[in-house]
């Protein structure tokens, strides 16, 4: 939470910027049926993460997603389902360059007057979802100043030239070369002219937009080294890496709601310290009233601390609030009910009733993309035993939030 | 399980092959303190996985690991702890080439007569743990025939040349170039001579062994396209990808031990079908006696199905067998106790006793690298309800085996 914030104006740009997102790839290299951009991560297709990365940048005015004709309906559904704004879907061409060209043309046409055309067009891959605002800013500024700009990365492997018989011919001097990555940025005029002037052969076989800008507009692109996060989801292993990054981002912080009781606050404070050691930030609040309603709006996970049996109504109220705030739209949200039994002598009927109730609540919450788990611990006057219990709650909490396992919802775990 | 099997002789080589594994890297690119080769995956350093990949190839006779002087003790400990065979540790030099050279020299020296020297030396990176026997075979054969051979991969990004001012100069024609990867293979004579003849500047700044073989021995390396699994753990995201691959490999199969009772067998058969739909293979056996003792020797996970209360002694016996077979040496092993209550009317004392017992057994098992979880379900004559329960056991089982979460051991989950 908070990571995607930025100081308004500080890094803003004073010219209109739009994005073209070619998303026509077929995903051969992952070995999967579904093209990578439509592969689901925590219930949401990868391309929606990429769109979100642009959408949250205030100075980007519109996004054109270019997909194969047969995927236009699918893409339109994705945009509606995840309530994306600023986005238009355009059918692609038979090659990458034809698709990008369609996207660029779409930015210049329609009711929009020439004055509304973007000054700068950023072109990015749908399968590079972790691009950050800082870097987009650098590309947009350099594109405005130089006409064209592109991301580069150091080469990871030595590049070698091969003979036609499959033997080593020579190896390149690594320091002179770079890998060309995305995003790239162009003034609208440069990218528009480049596509107007380029040949059929360029449309068919060309790979680099930067190269067209150089060849047809005489524009030397400024190359800017990007962070490793620009990486492209290419192979099957990259799907796991992407899921892990997404999960890590969602697991950085949680908010413990105590209801204000002394025992609950004491437990929450101890938990705060224990999860802190596990690299999770925990805020402790009495309820979600007033100022604290802001916790409903950001990417927090929730821990409802309850003492004895006063609890399930608080938990139900929390679930209602989260649903009202539409908080689980973009990814499953984790809610953990931590139940502190003040006495070891809980009546049998109390012990038996809760598991079934939590299971039912969890089944209903899951339909709304909320993953509910329970953890039970007992108050103890033995300090060592108490500390062990608290540590165990912290470990279980951290594991549940990080793993976000749908199969384990509704379980009442013992600490 | 079974994936690392091979038909003896079929792809064997009839000449001695040894391996040099330079492992002196400092791990800058992951942004971590620990060099990548020593980063822990499920409790075991990455380099141990790479060693294992070579160790299980019958025709590889010895492995020399070259590590920085300050890591010789650490490396020696790793070899002892994970009971690696065929491995020697050699201190590295100040550059990659000096380290590899030390490793090559170590293969030719000592009590071994010249006749015992390897015919072919395979050089590999410690941080490419997923190399497969098939590909090692290709490299070894080509090295024997041509003097040198190396793995290549297609370029993922366009390679561009930059001007000294940071602008695009030109882009390379992608089809002519390849990324040079590992493993590489050389006849002992070629790699030995190359290092004898090469200059101080080569030792200091050189990157490619293939290049030295060409320059100093006139040996043109045969280039062989390798699979994506040759990839090198380089960035932080690669750590997640590697862990995911390791977990997936360990989660392919489980063995359900029923004790032979009709109810347990019926449940296990239903589970077999349900986890099959989740891409997990499940073998059902009555016990681990006779022929079935072989299940203790391979990478199976275990499910102990118990009916009513006859169960914990069976579970304890299974844990004892697994410990005796030293089955959790290389990675944590998952054991799931599935408890079928034949009646809904279990006495309160039965319900209360089991959770504490499972928790205690799990705590003890965890010290031996065995992750024990429990799942409880109730027999039901309502077919729909019964099928729902079985499906839930399958989902929970699959999630527990895949996620291998240490924080959740000892929990008794409800299906
Ligand atoms: Mg922002
Ligand atoms: Mg083998």
PDB file of N, CA and C in Angstrom, chain A residues 290-351:
ATOM      1  N   UNK A 290     -14.995   7.295  10.735  1.00  0.00           N
ATOM      2  CA  UNK A 290     -14.324   8.588  10.563  1.00  0.00           C
ATOM      3  C   UNK A 290     -13.088   8.482   9.684  1.00  0.00           C
ATOM      4  N   UNK A 291     -12.005   9.053  10.193  1.00  0.00           N
ATOM      5  CA  UNK A 291     -10.707   9.039   9.503  1.00  0.00           C
ATOM      6  C   UNK A 291     -10.298   7.637   9.033  1.00  0.00           C
ATOM      7  N   UNK A 292     -10.610   6.635   9.885  1.00  0.00           N
ATOM      8  CA  UNK A 292     -10.149   5.275   9.602  1.00  0.00           C
ATOM      9  C   UNK A 292     -10.852   4.614   8.418  1.00  0.00           C
ATOM     10  N   UNK A 293     -11.903   5.260   7.921  1.00  0.00           N
ATOM     11  CA  UNK A 293     -12.574   4.730   6.738  1.00  0.00           C
ATOM     12  C   UNK A 293     -11.611   4.674   5.553  1.00  0.00           C
ATOM     13  N   UNK A 294     -10.548   5.489   5.622  1.00  0.00           N
ATOM     14  CA  UNK A 294      -9.572   5.485   4.524  1.00  0.00           C
ATOM     15  C   UNK A 294      -8.905   4.111   4.339  1.00  0.00           C
ATOM     16  N   UNK A 295      -8.869   3.310   5.415  1.00  0.00           N
ATOM     17  CA  UNK A 295      -8.271   1.980   5.278  1.00  0.00           C
ATOM     18  C   UNK A 295      -9.050   1.096   4.298  1.00  0.00           C
ATOM     19  N   UNK A 296     -10.315   1.450   4.109  1.00  0.00           N
ATOM     20  CA  UNK A 296     -11.133   0.673   3.169  1.00  0.00           C
ATOM     21  C   UNK A 296     -10.751   0.942   1.720  1.00  0.00           C
ATOM     22  N   UNK A 297     -10.044   2.029   1.473  1.00  0.00           N
ATOM     23  CA  UNK A 297      -9.825   2.465   0.093  1.00  0.00           C
ATOM     24  C   UNK A 297      -8.493   2.004  -0.478  1.00  0.00           C
ATOM     25  N   UNK A 298      -7.610   1.521   0.380  1.00  0.00           N
ATOM     26  CA  UNK A 298      -6.293   1.152  -0.127  1.00  0.00           C
ATOM     27  C   UNK A 298      -6.064  -0.349  -0.046  1.00  0.00           C
ATOM     28  N   UNK A 299      -4.866  -0.762  -0.473  1.00  0.00           N
ATOM     29  CA  UNK A 299      -4.616  -2.193  -0.602  1.00  0.00           C
ATOM     30  C   UNK A 299      -4.197  -2.853   0.709  1.00  0.00           C
ATOM     31  N   UNK A 300      -5.022  -2.713   1.721  1.00  0.00           N
ATOM     32  CA  UNK A 300      -4.738  -3.354   2.996  1.00  0.00           C
ATOM     33  C   UNK A 300      -5.426  -4.709   3.063  1.00  0.00           C
ATOM     34  N   UNK A 301      -4.803  -5.600   3.827  1.00  0.00           N
ATOM     35  CA  UNK A 301      -5.482  -6.808   4.248  1.00  0.00           C
ATOM     36  C   UNK A 301      -6.043  -6.524   5.640  1.00  0.00           C
ATOM     37  N   UNK A 302      -7.023  -7.313   6.073  1.00  0.00           N
ATOM     38  CA  UNK A 302      -7.682  -7.012   7.342  1.00  0.00           C
ATOM     39  C   UNK A 302      -7.602  -8.155   8.333  1.00  0.00           C
ATOM     40  N   UNK A 303      -7.372  -7.765   9.587  1.00  0.00           N
ATOM     41  CA  UNK A 303      -7.414  -8.721  10.688  1.00  0.00           C
ATOM     42  C   UNK A 303      -8.458  -8.217  11.675  1.00  0.00           C
ATOM     43  N   UNK A 304      -9.500  -9.012  11.893  1.00  0.00           N
ATOM     44  CA  UNK A 304     -10.508  -8.631  12.878  1.00  0.00           C
ATOM     45  C   UNK A 304     -10.181  -9.375  14.168  1.00  0.00           C
ATOM     46  N   UNK A 305      -9.801  -8.628  15.213  1.00  0.00           N
ATOM     47  CA  UNK A 305      -9.480  -9.259  16.491  1.00  0.00           C
ATOM     48  C   UNK A 305     -10.729  -9.250  17.355  1.00  0.00           C
ATOM     49  N   UNK A 306     -11.133 -10.423  17.815  1.00  0.00           N
ATOM     50  CA  UNK A 306     -12.330 -10.508  18.631  1.00  0.00           C
ATOM     51  C   UNK A 306     -12.023 -11.261  19.916  1.00  0.00           C
ATOM     52  N   UNK A 307     -12.666 -10.807  20.983  1.00  0.00           N
ATOM     53  CA  UNK A 307     -12.467 -11.454  22.273  1.00  0.00           C
ATOM     54  C   UNK A 307     -13.759 -12.158  22.655  1.00  0.00           C
ATOM     55  N   UNK A 308     -13.624 -13.419  23.063  1.00  0.00           N
ATOM     56  CA  UNK A 308     -14.790 -14.218  23.423  1.00  0.00           C
ATOM     57  C   UNK A 308     -15.799 -14.254  22.284  1.00  0.00           C
ATOM     58  N   UNK A 309     -17.073 -14.012  22.568  1.00  0.00           N
ATOM     59  CA  UNK A 309     -18.061 -14.276  21.529  1.00  0.00           C
ATOM     60  C   UNK A 309     -18.714 -13.025  20.952  1.00  0.00           C
ATOM     61  N   UNK A 310     -18.254 -11.882  21.385  1.00  0.00           N
ATOM     62  CA  UNK A 310     -18.849 -10.628  20.909  1.00  0.00           C
ATOM     63  C   UNK A 310     -18.518 -10.380  19.440  1.00  0.00           C
ATOM     64  N   UNK A 311     -18.045 -11.387  18.791  1.00  0.00           N
ATOM     65  CA  UNK A 311     -17.186 -11.167  17.656  1.00  0.00           C
ATOM     66  C   UNK A 311     -17.820 -11.251  16.279  1.00  0.00           C
ATOM     67  N   UNK A 312     -18.669 -12.205  16.043  1.00  0.00           N
ATOM     68  CA  UNK A 312     -19.034 -12.456  14.652  1.00  0.00           C
ATOM     69  C   UNK A 312     -19.797 -11.300  14.029  1.00  0.00           C
ATOM     70  N   UNK A 313     -20.502 -10.529  14.844  1.00  0.00           N
ATOM     71  CA  UNK A 313     -21.195  -9.368  14.277  1.00  0.00           C
ATOM     72  C   UNK A 313     -20.180  -8.337  13.780  1.00  0.00           C
ATOM     73  N   UNK A 314     -19.064  -8.183  14.519  1.00  0.00           N
ATOM     74  CA  UNK A 314     -17.999  -7.273  14.055  1.00  0.00           C
ATOM     75  C   UNK A 314     -17.428  -7.754  12.723  1.00  0.00           C
ATOM     76  N   UNK A 315     -17.195  -9.046  12.657  1.00  0.00           N
ATOM     77  CA  UNK A 315     -16.641  -9.620  11.426  1.00  0.00           C
ATOM     78  C   UNK A 315     -17.605  -9.423  10.259  1.00  0.00           C
ATOM     79  N   UNK A 316     -18.887  -9.671  10.524  1.00  0.00           N
ATOM     80  CA  UNK A 316     -19.871  -9.496   9.457  1.00  0.00           C
ATOM     81  C   UNK A 316     -19.958  -8.037   9.008  1.00  0.00           C
ATOM     82  N   UNK A 317     -19.851  -7.119   9.966  1.00  0.00           N
ATOM     83  CA  UNK A 317     -19.881  -5.684   9.624  1.00  0.00           C
ATOM     84  C   UNK A 317     -18.681  -5.320   8.754  1.00  0.00           C
ATOM     85  N   UNK A 318     -17.518  -5.868   9.101  1.00  0.00           N
ATOM     86  CA  UNK A 318     -16.308  -5.606   8.311  1.00  0.00           C
ATOM     87  C   UNK A 318     -16.483  -6.105   6.878  1.00  0.00           C
ATOM     88  N   UNK A 319     -16.990  -7.319   6.746  1.00  0.00           N
ATOM     89  CA  UNK A 319     -17.196  -7.878   5.401  1.00  0.00           C
ATOM     90  C   UNK A 319     -18.165  -7.012   4.595  1.00  0.00           C
ATOM     91  N   UNK A 320     -19.220  -6.527   5.252  1.00  0.00           N
ATOM     92  CA  UNK A 320     -20.188  -5.650   4.584  1.00  0.00           C
ATOM     93  C   UNK A 320     -19.524  -4.353   4.115  1.00  0.00           C
ATOM     94  N   UNK A 321     -18.697  -3.760   4.998  1.00  0.00           N
ATOM     95  CA  UNK A 321     -17.992  -2.526   4.628  1.00  0.00           C
ATOM     96  C   UNK A 321     -17.078  -2.743   3.426  1.00  0.00           C
ATOM     97  N   UNK A 322     -16.353  -3.851   3.450  1.00  0.00           N
ATOM     98  CA  UNK A 322     -15.407  -4.121   2.360  1.00  0.00           C
ATOM     99  C   UNK A 322     -16.141  -4.323   1.043  1.00  0.00           C
ATOM    100  N   UNK A 323     -17.282  -4.997   1.137  1.00  0.00           N
ATOM    101  CA  UNK A 323     -18.066  -5.209  -0.066  1.00  0.00           C
ATOM    102  C   UNK A 323     -18.598  -3.877  -0.598  1.00  0.00           C
ATOM    103  N   UNK A 324     -19.086  -3.042   0.317  1.00  0.00           N
ATOM    104  CA  UNK A 324     -19.620  -1.730  -0.083  1.00  0.00           C
ATOM    105  C   UNK A 324     -18.552  -0.880  -0.758  1.00  0.00           C
ATOM    106  N   UNK A 325     -17.290  -1.016  -0.285  1.00  0.00           N
ATOM    107  CA  UNK A 325     -16.199  -0.219  -0.855  1.00  0.00           C
ATOM    108  C   UNK A 325     -15.663  -0.850  -2.149  1.00  0.00           C
ATOM    109  N   UNK A 326     -16.230  -1.989  -2.555  1.00  0.00           N
ATOM    110  CA  UNK A 326     -15.822  -2.662  -3.802  1.00  0.00           C
ATOM    111  C   UNK A 326     -14.323  -2.969  -3.778  1.00  0.00           C
ATOM    112  N   UNK A 327     -13.848  -3.366  -2.604  1.00  0.00           N
ATOM    113  CA  UNK A 327     -12.415  -3.481  -2.406  1.00  0.00           C
ATOM    114  C   UNK A 327     -11.782  -4.722  -3.032  1.00  0.00           C
ATOM    115  N   UNK A 328     -12.595  -5.703  -3.360  1.00  0.00           N
ATOM    116  CA  UNK A 328     -12.018  -6.934  -3.902  1.00  0.00           C
ATOM    117  C   UNK A 328     -12.208  -7.016  -5.415  1.00  0.00           C
ATOM    118  N   UNK A 329     -12.394  -5.860  -6.049  1.00  0.00           N
ATOM    119  CA  UNK A 329     -12.615  -5.859  -7.503  1.00  0.00           C
ATOM    120  C   UNK A 329     -11.392  -6.353  -8.265  1.00  0.00           C
ATOM    121  N   UNK A 330     -10.211  -5.834  -7.897  1.00  0.00           N
ATOM    122  CA  UNK A 330      -9.020  -6.114  -8.702  1.00  0.00           C
ATOM    123  C   UNK A 330      -8.220  -7.327  -8.240  1.00  0.00           C
ATOM    124  N   UNK A 331      -8.415  -7.738  -7.008  1.00  0.00           N
ATOM    125  CA  UNK A 331      -7.717  -8.941  -6.543  1.00  0.00           C
ATOM    126  C   UNK A 331      -8.385  -9.446  -5.283  1.00  0.00           C
ATOM    127  N   UNK A 332      -8.199 -10.752  -4.989  1.00  0.00           N
ATOM    128  CA  UNK A 332      -8.803 -11.276  -3.769  1.00  0.00           C
ATOM    129  C   UNK A 332      -8.211 -10.584  -2.542  1.00  0.00           C
ATOM    130  N   UNK A 333      -9.074 -10.280  -1.627  1.00  0.00           N
ATOM    131  CA  UNK A 333      -8.713  -9.557  -0.414  1.00  0.00           C
ATOM    132  C   UNK A 333      -8.703 -10.568   0.723  1.00  0.00           C
ATOM    133  N   UNK A 334      -7.717 -10.471   1.611  1.00  0.00           N
ATOM    134  CA  UNK A 334      -7.640 -11.413   2.721  1.00  0.00           C
ATOM    135  C   UNK A 334      -8.198 -10.780   4.000  1.00  0.00           C
ATOM    136  N   UNK A 335      -9.108 -11.498   4.652  1.00  0.00           N
ATOM    137  CA  UNK A 335      -9.618 -11.101   5.960  1.00  0.00           C
ATOM    138  C   UNK A 335      -9.373 -12.258   6.924  1.00  0.00           C
ATOM    139  N   UNK A 336      -8.709 -11.956   8.017  1.00  0.00           N
ATOM    140  CA  UNK A 336      -8.438 -13.000   9.013  1.00  0.00           C
ATOM    141  C   UNK A 336      -9.146 -12.648  10.312  1.00  0.00           C
ATOM    142  N   UNK A 337      -9.946 -13.568  10.772  1.00  0.00           N
ATOM    143  CA  UNK A 337     -10.622 -13.384  12.041  1.00  0.00           C
ATOM    144  C   UNK A 337      -9.769 -14.026  13.121  1.00  0.00           C
ATOM    145  N   UNK A 338      -9.220 -13.215  14.010  1.00  0.00           N
ATOM    146  CA  UNK A 338      -8.407 -13.752  15.107  1.00  0.00           C
ATOM    147  C   UNK A 338      -9.268 -13.752  16.358  1.00  0.00           C
ATOM    148  N   UNK A 339      -9.512 -14.921  16.869  1.00  0.00           N
ATOM    149  CA  UNK A 339     -10.421 -15.074  18.000  1.00  0.00           C
ATOM    150  C   UNK A 339      -9.644 -15.423  19.267  1.00  0.00           C
ATOM    151  N   UNK A 340      -9.674 -14.505  20.207  1.00  0.00           N
ATOM    152  CA  UNK A 340      -8.998 -14.714  21.487  1.00  0.00           C
ATOM    153  C   UNK A 340     -10.005 -15.209  22.516  1.00  0.00           C
ATOM    154  N   UNK A 341      -9.810 -16.438  22.990  1.00  0.00           N
ATOM    155  CA  UNK A 341     -10.653 -16.964  24.069  1.00  0.00           C
ATOM    156  C   UNK A 341     -10.011 -16.577  25.385  1.00  0.00           C
ATOM    157  N   UNK A 342     -10.735 -15.808  26.164  1.00  0.00           N
ATOM    158  CA  UNK A 342     -10.138 -15.307  27.405  1.00  0.00           C
ATOM    159  C   UNK A 342      -9.937 -16.430  28.411  1.00  0.00           C
ATOM    160  N   UNK A 343     -10.653 -17.496  28.219  1.00  0.00           N
ATOM    161  CA  UNK A 343     -10.550 -18.581  29.190  1.00  0.00           C
ATOM    162  C   UNK A 343     -10.349 -19.899  28.465  1.00  0.00           C
ATOM    163  N   UNK A 344      -9.638 -20.813  29.117  1.00  0.00           N
ATOM    164  CA  UNK A 344      -9.465 -22.140  28.543  1.00  0.00           C
ATOM    165  C   UNK A 344     -10.742 -22.964  28.686  1.00  0.00           C
ATOM    166  N   UNK A 345     -11.650 -22.461  29.500  1.00  0.00           N
ATOM    167  CA  UNK A 345     -12.827 -23.239  29.866  1.00  0.00           C
ATOM    168  C   UNK A 345     -14.048 -22.860  29.026  1.00  0.00           C
ATOM    169  N   UNK A 346     -13.827 -22.604  27.745  1.00  0.00           N
ATOM    170  CA  UNK A 346     -14.934 -22.291  26.856  1.00  0.00           C
ATOM    171  C   UNK A 346     -15.918 -23.466  26.834  1.00  0.00           C
ATOM    172  N   UNK A 347     -17.171 -23.150  26.831  1.00  0.00           N
ATOM    173  CA  UNK A 347     -18.152 -24.237  26.824  1.00  0.00           C
ATOM    174  C   UNK A 347     -18.086 -24.976  25.491  1.00  0.00           C
ATOM    175  N   UNK A 348     -18.432 -26.238  25.544  1.00  0.00           N
ATOM    176  CA  UNK A 348     -18.377 -27.075  24.356  1.00  0.00           C
ATOM    177  C   UNK A 348     -19.212 -26.482  23.219  1.00  0.00           C
ATOM    178  N   UNK A 349     -20.367 -25.965  23.547  1.00  0.00           N
ATOM    179  CA  UNK A 349     -21.236 -25.450  22.488  1.00  0.00           C
ATOM    180  C   UNK A 349     -20.581 -24.266  21.778  1.00  0.00           C
ATOM    181  N   UNK A 350     -19.822 -23.462  22.522  1.00  0.00           N
ATOM    182  CA  UNK A 350     -19.117 -22.357  21.887  1.00  0.00           C
ATOM    183  C   UNK A 350     -18.051 -22.878  20.923  1.00  0.00           C
ATOM    184  N   UNK A 351     -17.293 -23.868  21.379  1.00  0.00           N
ATOM    185  CA  UNK A 351     -16.241 -24.425  20.540  1.00  0.00           C
ATOM    186  C   UNK A 351     -16.785 -25.016  19.251  1.00  0.00           C
TER     187      UNK A 351
END
